PDB file of C-alpha atoms in Angstrom:
ATOM      1  CA  MET A  79       0.080  -0.297   0.033  1.00  0.00           C
ATOM      2  CA  PRO A  80       1.236   3.476  -0.603  1.00  0.00           C
ATOM      3  CA  GLY A  81       2.745   5.355   2.172  1.00  0.00           C
ATOM      4  CA  ARG A  82       3.523   2.035   4.030  1.00  0.00           C
ATOM      5  CA  HIS A  83       7.105   0.889   4.620  1.00  0.00           C
ATOM      6  CA  HIS A  84       7.219  -2.591   3.569  1.00  0.00           C
ATOM      7  CA  MET A  85       9.516  -4.654   5.741  1.00  0.00           C
ATOM      8  CA  LEU A  86      12.112  -6.810   3.574  1.00  0.00           C
ATOM      9  CA  ASP A  87      12.295 -10.156   4.542  1.00  0.00           C
ATOM     10  CA  SER A  88      16.055 -11.218   4.789  1.00  0.00           C
ATOM     11  CA  SER A  89      15.474 -14.691   3.839  1.00  0.00           C
ATOM     12  CA  SER A  90      14.320 -13.346   0.376  1.00  0.00           C
ATOM     13  CA  MET A  91      17.491 -11.590  -0.494  1.00  0.00           C
ATOM     14  CA  THR A  92      20.289 -12.773  -2.615  1.00  0.00           C
ATOM     15  CA  PRO A  93      23.970 -12.831  -1.886  1.00  0.00           C
ATOM     16  CA  ASN A  94      24.592  -9.863  -3.989  1.00  0.00           C
ATOM     17  CA  ASP A  95      21.878  -8.014  -1.814  1.00  0.00           C
ATOM     18  CA  GLN A  96      23.821  -8.636   1.377  1.00  0.00           C
ATOM     19  CA  PRO A  97      25.170  -5.423   3.008  1.00  0.00           C
ATOM     20  CA  PRO A  98      28.885  -5.484   3.386  1.00  0.00           C
ATOM     21  CA  ALA A  99      30.230  -6.643   6.661  1.00  0.00           C
ATOM     22  CA  PRO A 100      31.257  -4.131   9.150  1.00  0.00           C
ATOM     23  CA  HIS A 101      35.276  -3.536   9.592  1.00  0.00           C
ATOM     24  CA  ARG A 102      36.662  -5.199  12.398  1.00  0.00           C
ATOM     25  CA  ARG A 103      38.960  -2.269  13.535  1.00  0.00           C
ATOM     26  CA  GLY A 104      40.163  -4.053  16.388  1.00  0.00           C
ATOM     27  CA  HIS A 105      42.023  -6.618  14.198  1.00  0.00           C
ATOM     28  CA  ARG A 106      43.580  -4.121  12.155  1.00  0.00           C
ATOM     29  CA  VAL A 107      45.231  -2.094  14.796  1.00  0.00           C
ATOM     30  CA  GLU A 108      46.539  -5.223  16.431  1.00  0.00           C
ATOM     31  CA  ASP A 109      47.822  -6.185  13.098  1.00  0.00           C
ATOM     32  CA  ARG A 110      49.598  -2.908  12.698  1.00  0.00           C
ATOM     33  CA  ARG A 111      50.847  -2.900  15.897  1.00  0.00           C
ATOM     34  CA  SER A 112      52.582  -6.464  15.225  1.00  0.00           C
ATOM     35  CA  SER A 113      53.820  -5.396  11.962  1.00  0.00           C
ATOM     36  CA  ALA A 114      55.505  -2.421  13.613  1.00  0.00           C
ATOM     37  CA  GLY A 115      57.005  -4.212  16.118  1.00  0.00           C
ATOM     38  CA  ALA A 116      58.778  -6.782  14.015  1.00  0.00           C
ATOM     39  CA  ALA A 117      61.180  -4.472  12.205  1.00  0.00           C
ATOM     40  CA  PRO A 118      62.735  -3.145  15.450  1.00  0.00           C
ATOM     41  CA  ALA A 119      63.403  -6.729  16.589  1.00  0.00           C
ATOM     42  CA  GLU A 120      65.087  -7.670  13.285  1.00  0.00           C
ATOM     43  CA  SER A 121      67.174  -4.542  13.402  1.00  0.00           C
ATOM     44  CA  SER A 122      68.226  -5.239  16.744  1.00  0.00           C
ATOM     45  CA  ARG A 123      70.005  -8.585  15.695  1.00  0.00           C
ATOM     46  CA  ALA A 124      73.696  -8.059  16.698  1.00  0.00           C
ATOM     47  CA  ALA A 125      76.419  -8.545  13.889  1.00  0.00           C
ATOM     48  CA  PRO A 126      78.491 -11.705  14.448  1.00  0.00           C
ATOM     49  CA  GLY A 127      80.946 -11.263  17.087  1.00  0.00           C
ATOM     50  CA  ASP A 128      79.415  -8.228  18.276  1.00  0.00           C
ATOM     51  CA  THR A 129      77.432  -7.878  21.803  1.00  0.00           C
ATOM     52  CA  ALA A 130      74.800  -5.775  23.002  1.00  0.00           C
ATOM     53  CA  ASP A 131      77.491  -3.613  25.117  1.00  0.00           C
ATOM     54  CA  GLY A 132      79.974  -3.306  21.961  1.00  0.00           C
ATOM     55  CA  SER A 133      82.683  -5.530  23.623  1.00  0.00           C
ATOM     56  CA  GLY A 134      83.106  -7.612  20.500  1.00  0.00           C
ATOM     57  CA  GLU A 135      84.495  -4.233  18.680  1.00  0.00           C
ATOM     58  CA  VAL A 136      86.803  -3.806  21.621  1.00  0.00           C
ATOM     59  CA  ASP A 137      88.076  -7.230  21.556  1.00  0.00           C
ATOM     60  CA  ALA A 138      89.089  -6.519  17.836  1.00  0.00           C
ATOM     61  CA  ASP A 139      90.866  -3.370  18.361  1.00  0.00           C
ATOM     62  CA  VAL A 140      92.739  -4.878  21.171  1.00  0.00           C
ATOM     63  CA  ALA A 141      93.676  -7.860  19.093  1.00  0.00           C
ATOM     64  CA  GLU A 142      94.671  -5.412  16.192  1.00  0.00           C
ATOM     65  CA  LEU A 143      97.039  -3.415  18.789  1.00  0.00           C
ATOM     66  CA  ARG A 144      98.409  -6.715  19.951  1.00  0.00           C
ATOM     67  CA  ARG A 145      99.479  -7.480  16.260  1.00  0.00           C
ATOM     68  CA  SER A 146     100.949  -4.189  15.850  1.00  0.00           C
ATOM     69  CA  LEU A 147     102.908  -4.364  19.015  1.00  0.00           C
ATOM     70  CA  ASP A 148     104.186  -7.815  17.961  1.00  0.00           C
ATOM     71  CA  GLU A 149     105.060  -6.309  14.545  1.00  0.00           C
ATOM     72  CA  GLY A 150     107.112  -3.597  16.175  1.00  0.00           C
ATOM     73  CA  ARG A 151     108.806  -5.743  18.643  1.00  0.00           C
ATOM     74  CA  GLU A 152     109.965  -7.950  15.699  1.00  0.00           C
ATOM     75  CA  GLN A 153     111.375  -5.109  13.862  1.00  0.00           C
ATOM     76  CA  TYR A 154     113.062  -3.600  16.918  1.00  0.00           C
ATOM     77  CA  LEU A 155     114.745  -6.943  17.401  1.00  0.00           C
ATOM     78  CA  ARG A 156     115.864  -7.360  13.800  1.00  0.00           C
ATOM     79  CA  LEU A 157     117.363  -3.530  13.868  1.00  0.00           C
ATOM     80  CA  ALA A 158     119.065  -4.586  17.145  1.00  0.00           C
ATOM     81  CA  ALA A 159     120.590  -7.610  15.832  1.00  0.00           C
ATOM     82  CA  ASP A 160     121.610  -5.788  12.650  1.00  0.00           C
ATOM     83  CA  PHE A 161     123.132  -2.882  14.677  1.00  0.00           C
ATOM     84  CA  GLU A 162     125.228  -5.482  16.782  1.00  0.00           C
ATOM     85  CA  ASN A 163     126.440  -7.013  13.743  1.00  0.00           C
ATOM     86  CA  PHE A 164     127.342  -3.646  12.505  1.00  0.00           C
ATOM     87  CA  LYS A 165     129.374  -2.694  15.684  1.00  0.00           C
ATOM     88  CA  ARG A 166     131.269  -5.930  15.793  1.00  0.00           C
ATOM     89  CA  ARG A 167     132.025  -5.834  12.051  1.00  0.00           C
ATOM     90  CA  LYS A 168     133.304  -2.119  12.535  1.00  0.00           C
ATOM     91  CA  ALA A 169     135.195  -3.210  15.711  1.00  0.00           C
ATOM     92  CA  GLN A 170     137.019  -6.014  13.738  1.00  0.00           C
ATOM     93  CA  GLU A 171     138.008  -3.635  11.068  1.00  0.00           C
ATOM     94  CA  LEU A 172     139.346  -1.144  13.246  1.00  0.00           C
ATOM     95  CA  SER A 173     141.140  -3.831  15.253  1.00  0.00           C
ATOM     96  CA  ASP A 174     142.837  -5.287  11.893  1.00  0.00           C
ATOM     97  CA  ARG A 175     143.712  -1.842  10.686  1.00  0.00           C
ATOM     98  CA  SER A 176     145.520  -1.277  13.878  1.00  0.00           C
ATOM     99  CA  ARG A 177     146.966  -4.801  14.117  1.00  0.00           C
ATOM    100  CA  TYR A 178     148.215  -4.558  10.381  1.00  0.00           C
ATOM    101  CA  ALA A 179     148.861  -0.871  10.402  1.00  0.00           C
ATOM    102  CA  SER A 180     152.647  -1.567   9.664  1.00  0.00           C
ATOM    103  CA  GLU A 181     152.110  -3.881   6.763  1.00  0.00           C
ATOM    104  CA  GLU A 182     153.022  -1.478   4.162  1.00  0.00           C
ATOM    105  CA  ALA A 183     155.911   0.168   5.814  1.00  0.00           C
ATOM    106  CA  ALA A 184     157.361  -3.333   6.808  1.00  0.00           C
ATOM    107  CA  GLY A 185     157.004  -4.535   3.231  1.00  0.00           C
ATOM    108  CA  ALA A 186     158.926  -1.423   2.218  1.00  0.00           C
ATOM    109  CA  LEU A 187     161.834  -2.304   4.680  1.00  0.00           C
ATOM    110  CA  LEU A 188     162.319  -5.880   3.837  1.00  0.00           C
ATOM    111  CA  PRO A 189     164.508  -5.227   0.609  1.00  0.00           C
ATOM    112  CA  VAL A 190     166.776  -3.170   2.858  1.00  0.00           C
ATOM    113  CA  LEU A 191     167.205  -5.901   5.363  1.00  0.00           C
ATOM    114  CA  ASP A 192     167.733  -8.125   2.366  1.00  0.00           C
ATOM    115  CA  ASN A 193     170.624  -6.234   1.097  1.00  0.00           C
ATOM    116  CA  LEU A 194     172.210  -5.769   4.308  1.00  0.00           C
ATOM    117  CA  ARG A 195     171.937  -9.705   4.938  1.00  0.00           C
ATOM    118  CA  ARG A 196     173.414 -10.352   1.541  1.00  0.00           C
ATOM    119  CA  ALA A 197     176.399  -8.122   2.325  1.00  0.00           C
ATOM    120  CA  VAL A 198     177.230 -10.159   5.368  1.00  0.00           C
ATOM    121  CA  ASP A 199     176.902 -13.483   3.228  1.00  0.00           C
ATOM    122  CA  THR A 200     179.072 -12.382   0.282  1.00  0.00           C
ATOM    123  CA  ALA A 201     181.567 -10.182   2.307  1.00  0.00           C
ATOM    124  CA  PRO A 202     185.182 -10.698   0.902  1.00  0.00           C
ATOM    125  CA  THR A 203     187.533 -12.478   3.121  1.00  0.00           C
ATOM    126  CA  ASP A 204     189.688  -9.512   3.525  1.00  0.00           C
ATOM    127  CA  VAL A 205     186.987  -7.167   4.799  1.00  0.00           C
ATOM    128  CA  ASP A 206     187.553  -5.453   7.857  1.00  0.00           C
ATOM    129  CA  PRO A 207     186.018  -7.706  10.724  1.00  0.00           C
ATOM    130  CA  GLY A 208     185.111  -4.831  12.762  1.00  0.00           C
ATOM    131  CA  PHE A 209     183.133  -3.356  10.098  1.00  0.00           C
ATOM    132  CA  LEU A 210     181.247  -6.900   9.241  1.00  0.00           C
ATOM    133  CA  ASP A 211     180.304  -7.178  12.721  1.00  0.00           C
ATOM    134  CA  GLY A 212     178.763  -3.583  12.821  1.00  0.00           C
ATOM    135  CA  VAL A 213     176.657  -5.000   9.599  1.00  0.00           C
ATOM    136  CA  ARG A 214     175.683  -7.799  11.614  1.00  0.00           C
ATOM    137  CA  LEU A 215     174.705  -5.716  14.332  1.00  0.00           C
ATOM    138  CA  THR A 216     172.612  -3.658  12.352  1.00  0.00           C
ATOM    139  CA  VAL A 217     170.717  -6.781  10.731  1.00  0.00           C
ATOM    140  CA  ARG A 218     170.202  -7.991  14.281  1.00  0.00           C
ATOM    141  CA  GLN A 219     168.666  -4.788  15.412  1.00  0.00           C
ATOM    142  CA  PHE A 220     166.714  -4.478  12.181  1.00  0.00           C
ATOM    143  CA  GLU A 221     165.142  -7.882  12.999  1.00  0.00           C
ATOM    144  CA  ASP A 222     164.403  -6.908  16.570  1.00  0.00           C
ATOM    145  CA  ALA A 223     162.706  -3.589  15.435  1.00  0.00           C
ATOM    146  CA  LEU A 224     160.548  -5.486  13.031  1.00  0.00           C
ATOM    147  CA  ALA A 225     159.709  -8.251  15.579  1.00  0.00           C
ATOM    148  CA  VAL A 226     158.263  -5.420  17.909  1.00  0.00           C
ATOM    149  CA  LEU A 227     155.853  -4.573  15.104  1.00  0.00           C
ATOM    150  CA  GLY A 228     154.697  -8.141  14.668  1.00  0.00           C
ATOM    151  CA  VAL A 229     156.987  -8.865  11.793  1.00  0.00           C
ATOM    152  CA  VAL A 230     158.673 -12.329  12.147  1.00  0.00           C
ATOM    153  CA  PRO A 231     160.605 -14.678   9.531  1.00  0.00           C
ATOM    154  CA  ILE A 232     159.102 -17.734   8.192  1.00  0.00           C
ATOM    155  CA  ALA A 233     160.658 -20.980   9.100  1.00  0.00           C
ATOM    156  CA  ALA A 234     161.946 -22.562   5.801  1.00  0.00           C
ATOM    157  CA  VAL A 235     165.040 -24.912   5.645  1.00  0.00           C
ATOM    158  CA  GLY A 236     164.357 -28.433   7.003  1.00  0.00           C
ATOM    159  CA  GLU A 237     160.529 -27.819   7.089  1.00  0.00           C
ATOM    160  CA  PRO A 238     158.071 -29.533   4.902  1.00  0.00           C
ATOM    161  CA  PHE A 239     157.021 -27.633   1.815  1.00  0.00           C
ATOM    162  CA  ASP A 240     154.049 -25.350   2.716  1.00  0.00           C
ATOM    163  CA  PRO A 241     152.628 -23.622  -0.498  1.00  0.00           C
ATOM    164  CA  SER A 242     150.909 -21.291   1.858  1.00  0.00           C
ATOM    165  CA  VAL A 243     154.205 -19.658   3.210  1.00  0.00           C
ATOM    166  CA  HIS A 244     156.701 -20.986   0.691  1.00  0.00           C
ATOM    167  CA  GLU A 245     157.204 -20.582  -2.966  1.00  0.00           C
ATOM    168  CA  ALA A 246     159.355 -23.169  -4.535  1.00  0.00           C
ATOM    169  CA  ILE A 247     161.717 -21.886  -7.331  1.00  0.00           C
ATOM    170  CA  ALA A 248     163.483 -25.162  -8.032  1.00  0.00           C
ATOM    171  CA  GLY A 249     163.436 -28.976  -6.996  1.00  0.00           C
ATOM    172  CA  VAL A 250     166.698 -30.427  -6.291  1.00  0.00           C
ATOM    173  CA  PRO A 251     167.232 -34.217  -6.606  1.00  0.00           C
ATOM    174  CA  SER A 252     168.234 -35.349  -2.957  1.00  0.00           C
ATOM    175  CA  PRO A 253     167.501 -39.175  -2.448  1.00  0.00           C
ATOM    176  CA  ASP A 254     168.758 -38.692   1.300  1.00  0.00           C
ATOM    177  CA  VAL A 255     166.013 -36.242   2.115  1.00  0.00           C
ATOM    178  CA  GLU A 256     162.293 -36.661   2.508  1.00  0.00           C
ATOM    179  CA  LEU A 257     160.282 -35.873  -0.414  1.00  0.00           C
ATOM    180  CA  ASP A 258     158.852 -32.142  -0.421  1.00  0.00           C
ATOM    181  CA  THR A 259     161.199 -30.919   2.275  1.00  0.00           C
ATOM    182  CA  VAL A 260     162.905 -27.502   2.055  1.00  0.00           C
ATOM    183  CA  ILE A 261     166.651 -27.584   1.657  1.00  0.00           C
ATOM    184  CA  ASP A 262     167.519 -24.283   0.816  1.00  0.00           C
ATOM    185  CA  GLU A 263     166.328 -20.669   1.340  1.00  0.00           C
ATOM    186  CA  VAL A 264     166.831 -18.338  -1.493  1.00  0.00           C
ATOM    187  CA  GLN A 265     165.110 -15.273   0.069  1.00  0.00           C
ATOM    188  CA  ARG A 266     163.566 -15.198   3.748  1.00  0.00           C
ATOM    189  CA  GLY A 267     159.982 -15.122   4.103  1.00  0.00           C
ATOM    190  CA  TYR A 268     158.204 -13.011   6.847  1.00  0.00           C
ATOM    191  CA  ARG A 269     154.595 -12.965   8.445  1.00  0.00           C
ATOM    192  CA  LEU A 270     152.950  -9.944  10.137  1.00  0.00           C
ATOM    193  CA  HIS A 271     151.092 -11.735  12.987  1.00  0.00           C
ATOM    194  CA  ASP A 272     148.921 -14.427  11.233  1.00  0.00           C
ATOM    195  CA  ARG A 273     149.219 -12.807   7.811  1.00  0.00           C
ATOM    196  CA  VAL A 274     152.004 -13.763   5.398  1.00  0.00           C
ATOM    197  CA  LEU A 275     153.801 -10.466   4.534  1.00  0.00           C
ATOM    198  CA  ARG A 276     155.840 -12.345   1.731  1.00  0.00           C
ATOM    199  CA  PRO A 277     156.407 -16.020   1.216  1.00  0.00           C
ATOM    200  CA  ALA A 278     160.032 -17.666   1.590  1.00  0.00           C
ATOM    201  CA  LEU A 279     161.616 -18.378  -1.772  1.00  0.00           C
ATOM    202  CA  VAL A 280     162.984 -21.883  -1.345  1.00  0.00           C
ATOM    203  CA  ARG A 281     164.343 -25.020  -3.155  1.00  0.00           C
ATOM    204  CA  VAL A 282     162.668 -28.471  -2.535  1.00  0.00           C
ATOM    205  CA  ALA A 283     164.179 -31.870  -2.472  1.00  0.00           C
ATOM    206  CA  HIS A 284     162.598 -34.796  -4.375  1.00  0.00           C
ATOM    207  CA  PRO A 285     164.248 -37.979  -5.693  1.00  0.00           C
ATOM    208  CA  ALA A 286     165.969 -38.133  -8.708  1.00  0.00           C
ATOM    209  CA  GLY A 287     163.528 -38.689 -11.675  1.00  0.00           C
ATOM    210  CA  ALA A 288     160.605 -37.947  -9.462  1.00  0.00           C
ATOM    211  CA  ARG A 289     158.252 -34.685  -9.569  1.00  0.00           C
ATOM    212  CA  SER A 290     157.347 -33.133  -6.287  1.00  0.00           C
ATOM    213  CA  SER A 291     154.290 -31.309  -5.599  1.00  0.00           C
ATOM    214  CA  ALA A 292     156.311 -28.074  -5.326  1.00  0.00           C
ATOM    215  CA  ASP A 293     157.127 -28.464  -8.952  1.00  0.00           C
TER     216      ASP A 293
END
């Protein structure tokens, strides 16, 4: 009838005619809160080796400092050892320089001593004996002065031939003398401390028809 409101029967309505369901506001708020709380939880996860109070980073710094100290200590020890070697080498050089300082001067004086000795050995029989004794005394004083400097003669006659201190100029057949024995000294050799200043020039014995190691 006109003017009257007809009551709709809900059982006669189709699904498309159903009114939309009301939104559940409580669930949406709860979802937003739960999703908002998840991000900080993930971001708060500590990196491997780190702790909440930062002690992992401190431990890494301490380890790095220890490595630096170890490297510095090793470098210091190497430098100290190099410096000690340098000091020893320089000390040895200075010692050798002082020990053998007279080498050049002594080498220059040896020919003079050779001439004095040769003058005595080849003096004529009619030479003044007093003069000859004076030359012998000079030779002896000369040798004493060289000995003070550390210059001493090298043993030769009767000694086994030693190429480190003897220089053979000839081999002499001598069946009665042991092979490679020095039987004659042509020029005296000298050493300065443990260093050969000049070798002795010698003749070496060897049996007839044989070759010695000095040849």
